[in-house]
mmCIF file of C-alpha atoms in Angstrom:
data_model
loop_
_atom_site.group_PDB
_atom_site.id
_atom_site.type_symbol
_atom_site.label_atom_id
_atom_site.label_comp_id
_atom_site.label_asym_id
_atom_site.label_seq_id
_atom_site.Cartn_x
_atom_site.Cartn_y
_atom_site.Cartn_z
ATOM 1 C CA UNK A 15 4.620 21.349 54.751
ATOM 2 C CA UNK A 16 5.302 21.245 50.870
ATOM 3 C CA UNK A 17 8.747 22.794 51.606
ATOM 4 C CA UNK A 18 10.070 19.440 53.324
ATOM 5 C CA UNK A 19 8.161 17.050 50.682
ATOM 6 C CA UNK A 20 8.965 15.643 47.693
ATOM 7 C CA UNK A 21 6.580 14.789 45.444
ATOM 8 C CA UNK A 22 6.815 11.478 42.749
ATOM 9 C CA UNK A 23 3.254 11.640 40.357
ATOM 10 C CA UNK A 24 1.581 8.605 40.092
ATOM 11 C CA UNK A 25 -1.394 9.923 37.607
ATOM 12 C CA UNK A 26 -3.448 13.260 37.507
ATOM 13 C CA UNK A 27 -4.924 12.866 40.936
ATOM 14 C CA UNK A 28 -2.607 11.302 43.260
ATOM 15 C CA UNK A 29 1.198 11.719 43.850
ATOM 16 C CA UNK A 30 3.893 9.543 46.305
ATOM 17 C CA UNK A 31 4.604 12.171 49.252
ATOM 18 C CA UNK A 32 8.659 11.872 50.844
ATOM 19 C CA UNK A 33 9.041 13.322 53.753
ATOM 20 C CA UNK A 34 12.783 13.881 53.513
ATOM 21 C CA UNK A 35 13.320 14.601 57.057
ATOM 22 C CA UNK A 36 11.627 11.669 58.817
ATOM 23 C CA UNK A 37 12.184 9.477 55.587
ATOM 24 C CA UNK A 38 8.371 8.739 55.690
ATOM 25 C CA UNK A 39 5.797 8.069 52.580
ATOM 26 C CA UNK A 40 2.448 9.000 52.056
ATOM 27 C CA UNK A 41 -0.007 9.889 49.598
ATOM 28 C CA UNK A 42 -1.240 13.343 48.518
ATOM 29 C CA UNK A 43 -4.450 14.053 46.733
ATOM 30 C CA UNK A 44 -3.629 16.813 44.155
ATOM 31 C CA UNK A 45 -6.983 17.780 43.485
ATOM 32 C CA UNK A 46 -7.949 18.421 47.410
ATOM 33 C CA UNK A 47 -4.173 18.962 48.187
ATOM 34 C CA UNK A 48 -4.177 16.825 51.393
ATOM 35 C CA UNK A 49 -2.638 13.868 52.260
ATOM 36 C CA UNK A 50 -5.178 10.658 51.859
ATOM 37 C CA UNK A 51 -2.543 8.347 53.526
ATOM 38 C CA UNK A 52 -0.310 9.883 56.158
ATOM 39 C CA UNK A 53 3.368 9.963 56.537
ATOM 40 C CA UNK A 54 3.601 6.898 58.096
ATOM 41 C CA UNK A 55 5.198 4.202 55.866
ATOM 42 C CA UNK A 56 8.715 3.417 55.590
ATOM 43 C CA UNK A 57 8.187 3.004 51.659
ATOM 44 C CA UNK A 58 5.300 3.437 49.576
ATOM 45 C CA UNK A 59 4.689 2.868 45.778
ATOM 46 C CA UNK A 60 2.135 2.077 43.227
ATOM 47 C CA UNK A 61 1.687 1.583 39.505
ATOM 48 C CA UNK A 62 -2.339 2.690 39.149
ATOM 49 C CA UNK A 63 -2.528 2.066 35.591
ATOM 50 C CA UNK A 64 -2.388 -1.590 36.609
ATOM 51 C CA UNK A 65 -3.567 -1.892 39.848
ATOM 52 C CA UNK A 66 -5.313 0.454 42.557
ATOM 53 C CA UNK A 67 -3.241 -1.225 45.276
ATOM 54 C CA UNK A 68 -0.506 0.547 46.859
ATOM 55 C CA UNK A 69 2.893 -0.993 48.338
ATOM 56 C CA UNK A 70 3.607 -0.388 51.460
ATOM 57 C CA UNK A 71 6.580 -0.949 54.049
ATOM 58 C CA UNK A 72 5.464 -0.307 57.757
ATOM 59 C CA UNK A 73 7.397 0.541 60.522
ATOM 60 C CA UNK A 74 8.661 -2.797 61.639
ATOM 61 C CA UNK A 75 9.965 -3.480 58.401
ATOM 62 C CA UNK A 76 7.261 -5.673 56.769
ATOM 63 C CA UNK A 77 5.459 -5.240 53.162
ATOM 64 C CA UNK A 78 1.595 -5.485 52.471
ATOM 65 C CA UNK A 79 -0.712 -3.641 50.194
ATOM 66 C CA UNK A 80 -3.252 -0.832 51.090
ATOM 67 C CA UNK A 81 -6.423 0.596 48.997
ATOM 68 C CA UNK A 82 -6.413 4.478 48.572
ATOM 69 C CA UNK A 83 -8.185 5.001 51.336
ATOM 70 C CA UNK A 84 -5.206 3.713 53.579
ATOM 71 C CA UNK A 85 -6.920 0.455 54.380
ATOM 72 C CA UNK A 86 -5.454 -2.531 54.909
ATOM 73 C CA UNK A 87 -5.927 -4.901 51.925
ATOM 74 C CA UNK A 88 -3.389 -7.629 52.217
ATOM 75 C CA UNK A 89 -1.689 -7.535 55.647
ATOM 76 C CA UNK A 90 1.762 -6.411 56.391
ATOM 77 C CA UNK A 91 3.746 -10.223 56.595
ATOM 78 C CA UNK A 92 6.164 -9.938 53.802
ATOM 79 C CA UNK A 93 9.869 -8.810 53.858
ATOM 80 C CA UNK A 94 9.639 -7.484 50.324
ATOM 81 C CA UNK A 95 7.009 -7.179 47.991
ATOM 82 C CA UNK A 96 6.498 -5.505 44.334
ATOM 83 C CA UNK A 97 3.724 -3.546 42.784
ATOM 84 C CA UNK A 98 0.829 -5.807 40.763
ATOM 85 C CA UNK A 99 1.220 -6.370 37.166
ATOM 86 C CA UNK A 100 -1.715 -8.265 35.204
ATOM 87 C CA UNK A 101 -2.821 -8.900 38.791
ATOM 88 C CA UNK A 102 0.286 -10.423 40.215
ATOM 89 C CA UNK A 103 2.935 -9.351 42.424
ATOM 90 C CA UNK A 104 6.338 -10.903 43.620
ATOM 91 C CA UNK A 105 6.866 -11.486 47.536
ATOM 92 C CA UNK A 106 9.820 -12.115 49.068
ATOM 93 C CA UNK A 107 11.214 -13.925 52.336
ATOM 94 C CA UNK A 108 14.715 -13.928 53.405
ATOM 95 C CA UNK A 109 17.201 -16.479 54.870
ATOM 96 C CA UNK A 110 20.846 -16.359 56.091
ATOM 97 C CA UNK A 111 21.936 -17.500 52.680
ATOM 98 C CA UNK A 112 19.382 -16.584 50.439
ATOM 99 C CA UNK A 113 16.193 -14.914 49.306
ATOM 100 C CA UNK A 114 13.077 -16.662 48.143
ATOM 101 C CA UNK A 115 10.467 -15.599 45.757
ATOM 102 C CA UNK A 116 6.705 -16.179 45.306
ATOM 103 C CA UNK A 117 3.642 -14.791 43.514
ATOM 104 C CA UNK A 118 0.506 -13.537 45.179
ATOM 105 C CA UNK A 119 -2.875 -12.347 43.320
ATOM 106 C CA UNK A 120 -4.409 -9.071 44.431
ATOM 107 C CA UNK A 121 -6.836 -10.884 47.044
ATOM 108 C CA UNK A 122 -3.616 -11.863 48.805
ATOM 109 C CA UNK A 123 -3.722 -15.524 47.661
ATOM 110 C CA UNK A 124 -0.282 -17.220 47.153
ATOM 111 C CA UNK A 125 -0.270 -18.100 43.564
ATOM 112 C CA UNK A 126 3.624 -19.785 43.333
ATOM 113 C CA UNK A 127 4.744 -20.261 47.048
ATOM 114 C CA UNK A 128 8.012 -18.520 48.283
ATOM 115 C CA UNK A 129 10.440 -21.089 47.494
ATOM 116 C CA UNK A 130 12.083 -20.115 44.262
ATOM 117 C CA UNK A 131 15.677 -18.397 44.335
ATOM 118 C CA UNK A 132 14.439 -16.821 40.860
ATOM 119 C CA UNK A 133 11.135 -16.457 39.581
ATOM 120 C CA UNK A 134 10.197 -14.289 36.079
ATOM 121 C CA UNK A 135 6.419 -14.419 35.156
ATOM 122 C CA UNK A 136 6.371 -14.662 31.073
ATOM 123 C CA UNK A 137 2.960 -11.796 31.048
ATOM 124 C CA UNK A 138 0.612 -12.608 29.314
ATOM 125 C CA UNK A 139 1.225 -16.264 29.327
ATOM 126 C CA UNK A 140 0.871 -16.950 33.003
ATOM 127 C CA UNK A 141 3.944 -19.294 33.504
ATOM 128 C CA UNK A 142 7.390 -18.555 34.749
ATOM 129 C CA UNK A 143 10.902 -19.501 34.595
ATOM 130 C CA UNK A 144 12.082 -20.442 38.061
ATOM 131 C CA UNK A 145 15.098 -21.600 40.042
ATOM 132 C CA UNK A 146 15.092 -23.809 42.693
ATOM 133 C CA UNK A 147 18.046 -25.562 44.514
ATOM 134 C CA UNK A 148 20.313 -24.076 41.659
ATOM 135 C CA UNK A 149 18.324 -25.840 38.960
ATOM 136 C CA UNK A 150 15.975 -23.653 36.354
ATOM 137 C CA UNK A 151 12.751 -24.497 34.474
ATOM 138 C CA UNK A 152 9.448 -23.461 33.436
ATOM 139 C CA UNK A 153 6.150 -23.861 35.407
ATOM 140 C CA UNK A 154 2.937 -22.637 35.075
ATOM 141 C CA UNK A 155 1.066 -20.395 38.338
ATOM 142 C CA UNK A 156 -0.513 -23.671 39.163
ATOM 143 C CA UNK A 157 2.999 -25.460 39.419
ATOM 144 C CA UNK A 158 2.478 -27.482 36.339
ATOM 145 C CA UNK A 159 5.563 -28.474 35.021
ATOM 146 C CA UNK A 160 6.393 -27.253 31.634
ATOM 147 C CA UNK A 161 9.937 -27.815 31.339
ATOM 148 C CA UNK A 162 11.621 -29.825 34.145
ATOM 149 C CA UNK A 163 13.789 -27.710 36.378
ATOM 150 C CA UNK A 164 16.958 -29.434 35.188
ATOM 151 C CA UNK A 165 18.668 -26.623 33.664
ATOM 152 C CA UNK A 166 21.737 -24.509 34.857
ATOM 153 C CA UNK A 167 20.174 -21.414 33.474
ATOM 154 C CA UNK A 168 17.083 -20.340 31.243
ATOM 155 C CA UNK A 169 16.603 -16.813 29.720
ATOM 156 C CA UNK A 170 13.856 -15.500 27.222
ATOM 157 C CA UNK A 171 14.893 -15.603 23.136
ATOM 158 C CA UNK A 172 13.402 -12.672 21.685
ATOM 159 C CA UNK A 173 10.101 -13.814 22.443
ATOM 160 C CA UNK A 174 7.959 -14.771 25.158
ATOM 161 C CA UNK A 175 7.238 -18.408 24.158
ATOM 162 C CA UNK A 176 11.017 -18.942 23.317
ATOM 163 C CA UNK A 177 13.745 -19.588 25.876
ATOM 164 C CA UNK A 178 17.366 -20.037 25.499
ATOM 165 C CA UNK A 179 18.048 -23.108 28.029
ATOM 166 C CA UNK A 180 22.104 -24.029 29.286
ATOM 167 C CA UNK A 181 22.517 -27.351 30.344
ATOM 168 C CA UNK A 182 26.289 -29.063 30.951
ATOM 169 C CA UNK A 183 27.445 -25.691 28.887
ATOM 170 C CA UNK A 184 25.689 -26.734 26.119
ATOM 171 C CA UNK A 185 22.900 -24.278 24.961
ATOM 172 C CA UNK A 186 19.348 -24.872 23.254
ATOM 173 C CA UNK A 187 15.946 -22.935 22.626
ATOM 174 C CA UNK A 188 12.911 -24.274 23.930
ATOM 175 C CA UNK A 189 9.455 -23.434 22.590
ATOM 176 C CA UNK A 190 6.698 -23.488 24.851
ATOM 177 C CA UNK A 191 3.697 -23.595 22.624
ATOM 178 C CA UNK A 192 5.266 -26.736 20.733
ATOM 179 C CA UNK A 193 6.543 -28.320 23.766
ATOM 180 C CA UNK A 194 10.025 -29.160 22.247
ATOM 181 C CA UNK A 195 13.541 -27.886 21.533
ATOM 182 C CA UNK A 196 13.131 -26.223 18.261
ATOM 183 C CA UNK A 197 17.089 -25.938 18.515
ATOM 184 C CA UNK A 198 18.707 -28.815 20.250
ATOM 185 C CA UNK A 199 20.866 -28.499 23.187
ATOM 186 C CA UNK A 200 24.361 -28.587 21.035
ATOM 187 C CA UNK A 201 25.336 -24.946 20.540
ATOM 188 C CA UNK A 202 28.477 -23.580 22.266
ATOM 189 C CA UNK A 203 27.249 -19.909 22.597
ATOM 190 C CA UNK A 204 24.490 -17.704 20.880
ATOM 191 C CA UNK A 205 25.958 -14.244 19.984
ATOM 192 C CA UNK A 206 23.819 -11.070 20.780
ATOM 193 C CA UNK A 207 21.388 -9.949 18.284
ATOM 194 C CA UNK A 208 21.729 -7.066 15.926
ATOM 195 C CA UNK A 209 18.827 -5.409 14.511
ATOM 196 C CA UNK A 210 18.712 -4.817 10.429
ATOM 197 C CA UNK A 211 15.191 -2.990 10.169
ATOM 198 C CA UNK A 212 12.493 -2.285 12.949
ATOM 199 C CA UNK A 213 9.377 -2.313 10.166
ATOM 200 C CA UNK A 214 8.950 -5.323 9.972
ATOM 201 C CA UNK A 215 11.282 -6.082 12.979
ATOM 202 C CA UNK A 216 14.475 -8.560 11.677
ATOM 203 C CA UNK A 217 17.030 -9.745 14.334
ATOM 204 C CA UNK A 218 19.894 -11.578 13.278
ATOM 205 C CA UNK A 219 21.783 -14.014 15.480
ATOM 206 C CA UNK A 220 25.307 -15.920 15.467
ATOM 207 C CA UNK A 221 24.809 -19.637 16.434
ATOM 208 C CA UNK A 222 28.324 -21.214 17.591
ATOM 209 C CA UNK A 223 28.762 -25.066 17.433
ATOM 210 C CA UNK A 224 31.824 -26.593 17.443
ATOM 211 C CA UNK A 225 33.723 -23.680 16.876
ATOM 212 C CA UNK A 226 31.935 -23.253 13.415
ATOM 213 C CA UNK A 227 29.305 -20.383 13.047
ATOM 214 C CA UNK A 228 25.838 -19.662 11.305
ATOM 215 C CA UNK A 229 23.897 -16.674 10.621
ATOM 216 C CA UNK A 230 20.543 -16.704 11.636
ATOM 217 C CA UNK A 231 17.472 -14.620 11.115
ATOM 218 C CA UNK A 232 14.593 -14.366 13.847
ATOM 219 C CA UNK A 233 11.462 -12.546 13.205
ATOM 220 C CA UNK A 234 8.076 -12.874 14.662
ATOM 221 C CA UNK A 235 9.051 -15.993 16.860
ATOM 222 C CA UNK A 236 10.597 -18.065 13.568
ATOM 223 C CA UNK A 237 14.006 -18.631 13.456
ATOM 224 C CA UNK A 238 15.543 -19.465 10.068
ATOM 225 C CA UNK A 239 19.383 -20.571 9.621
ATOM 226 C CA UNK A 240 20.859 -18.337 6.229
ATOM 227 C CA UNK A 241 23.887 -19.850 6.552
ATOM 228 C CA UNK A 242 24.947 -23.776 7.769
ATOM 229 C CA UNK A 243 27.807 -23.777 10.436
ATOM 230 C CA UNK A 244 30.695 -23.263 7.854
ATOM 231 C CA UNK A 245 32.441 -19.916 8.980
ATOM 232 C CA UNK A 246 35.259 -19.609 11.727
ATOM 233 C CA UNK A 247 33.976 -16.246 12.448
ATOM 234 C CA UNK A 248 30.930 -13.926 11.476
ATOM 235 C CA UNK A 249 31.462 -10.272 12.025
ATOM 236 C CA UNK A 250 27.783 -9.026 12.471
ATOM 237 C CA UNK A 251 29.488 -5.978 14.499
ATOM 238 C CA UNK A 252 30.726 -4.447 11.450
ATOM 239 C CA UNK A 253 27.791 -5.297 9.584
ATOM 240 C CA UNK A 254 26.674 -2.298 6.963
ATOM 241 C CA UNK A 255 25.126 -1.679 3.533
ATOM 242 C CA UNK A 256 23.762 -4.994 3.368
ATOM 243 C CA UNK A 257 26.934 -6.742 3.643
ATOM 244 C CA UNK A 258 28.126 -9.077 6.442
ATOM 245 C CA UNK A 259 32.037 -10.009 6.667
ATOM 246 C CA UNK A 260 32.793 -13.928 7.259
ATOM 247 C CA UNK A 261 35.774 -16.056 7.639
ATOM 248 C CA UNK A 262 36.194 -19.446 6.426
ATOM 249 C CA UNK A 263 38.982 -21.252 6.379
ATOM 250 C CA UNK A 264 40.974 -18.436 7.736
ATOM 251 C CA UNK A 265 40.338 -15.831 5.121
ATOM 252 C CA UNK A 266 37.572 -13.286 4.719
ATOM 253 C CA UNK A 267 34.903 -12.589 2.141
ATOM 254 C CA UNK A 268 31.213 -11.362 2.771
ATOM 255 C CA UNK A 269 27.601 -12.426 2.311
ATOM 256 C CA UNK A 270 24.379 -10.259 2.254
ATOM 257 C CA UNK A 271 22.298 -10.150 5.071
ATOM 258 C CA UNK A 272 20.644 -13.276 3.782
ATOM 259 C CA UNK A 273 23.728 -15.375 4.074
ATOM 260 C CA UNK A 274 24.061 -15.529 -0.124
ATOM 261 C CA UNK A 275 27.818 -15.746 -0.582
ATOM 262 C CA UNK A 276 28.858 -12.263 -2.360
ATOM 263 C CA UNK A 277 32.694 -11.767 -1.932
ATOM 264 C CA UNK A 278 34.569 -15.041 -1.964
ATOM 265 C CA UNK A 279 36.658 -16.035 1.329
ATOM 266 C CA UNK A 280 40.294 -15.492 -0.171
ATOM 267 C CA UNK A 281 41.261 -12.128 1.600
ATOM 268 C CA UNK A 282 43.611 -11.776 4.544
ATOM 269 C CA UNK A 283 41.443 -9.286 5.903
ATOM 270 C CA UNK A 284 38.372 -7.368 4.887
ATOM 271 C CA UNK A 285 36.885 -4.068 6.103
ATOM 272 C CA UNK A 286 33.669 -2.089 5.314
ATOM 273 C CA UNK A 287 34.677 1.412 4.355
ATOM 274 C CA UNK A 288 31.000 2.743 3.858
ATOM 275 C CA UNK A 289 29.860 4.488 1.103
ATOM 276 C CA UNK A 290 29.426 1.199 -1.068
ATOM 277 C CA UNK A 291 33.405 0.787 -0.915
ATOM 278 C CA UNK A 292 35.048 -2.566 1.013
ATOM 279 C CA UNK A 293 38.734 -2.509 1.546
ATOM 280 C CA UNK A 294 40.554 -5.772 1.440
ATOM 281 C CA UNK A 295 44.092 -7.458 1.252
ATOM 282 C CA UNK A 296 45.096 -10.194 -0.547
ATOM 283 C CA UNK A 297 48.874 -11.598 -0.703
ATOM 284 C CA UNK A 298 50.462 -8.299 0.256
ATOM 285 C CA UNK A 299 48.084 -6.170 -1.968
ATOM 286 C CA UNK A 300 45.569 -4.037 -0.895
ATOM 287 C CA UNK A 301 42.226 -3.521 -2.781
ATOM 288 C CA UNK A 302 39.123 -1.323 -2.763
ATOM 289 C CA UNK A 303 36.150 -2.934 -3.650
ATOM 290 C CA UNK A 304 32.801 -2.152 -4.612
ATOM 291 C CA UNK A 305 29.900 -4.083 -2.727
ATOM 292 C CA UNK A 306 29.926 -6.816 -4.856
ATOM 293 C CA UNK A 307 33.688 -7.384 -4.743
ATOM 294 C CA UNK A 308 34.369 -5.736 -8.031
ATOM 295 C CA UNK A 309 38.153 -3.991 -7.676
ATOM 296 C CA UNK A 310 37.885 -0.417 -8.063
ATOM 297 C CA UNK A 311 41.373 0.714 -7.250
#
């Protein structure tokens, strides 16, 4: 039997057993070297650190939940289901055009109905980003509205209670704790963050409004503007040695990572060389400078 079985370990006691010949799954007890759950399921999975329930798909293609003794705790009635996390799991029904998600608890009680096109629970706060009829919002698990389903898109912004919201091609940042937009819906784009230090953790973003860019610092849920919207371009990818290359009115210079101007924006181009040196070009001449803009060559 062992030769045709593949095992995926769950913990010190149990493993998922996969019969590769018949494509069936069961639960193997590593201590007793026996199958606690026979090889009869199309799918079987669990995260035993988070829940003692196993997610299973029966021969008819429906999902339900078992305990470790192969007793059905939540009936096989879902077209798809996930493992439980923090006492909650996603369940899905399918139509010809879409898939609709809902949420249940470990008793099988429906926490959110299966009517959302997308659904992302924000642990451990017990509210969720949802999409319905193409629009996004934020609701509690008893369907109280936190942010109306009026947005074109919502995603988390670096912190579980901050959300990047898009509406009519404009972006703002909504804070659940205060119940308001701490960044108004006026941004054209937010560039991906880059991490400067991990202890304490700093993240830097580029906010773009009316084609001008600002350098923004994010830490512990707090957004701090280090510059106003004054730069044509901020090259955060090439940042090194506490310097950020910036362009204003078509000319390049540099700031430090706190947004303080260090090298005036007066060069045709500027490039960080490493080892404390910066290369730049102005009026047809190339210069090698130190990190503060003093010419070395």
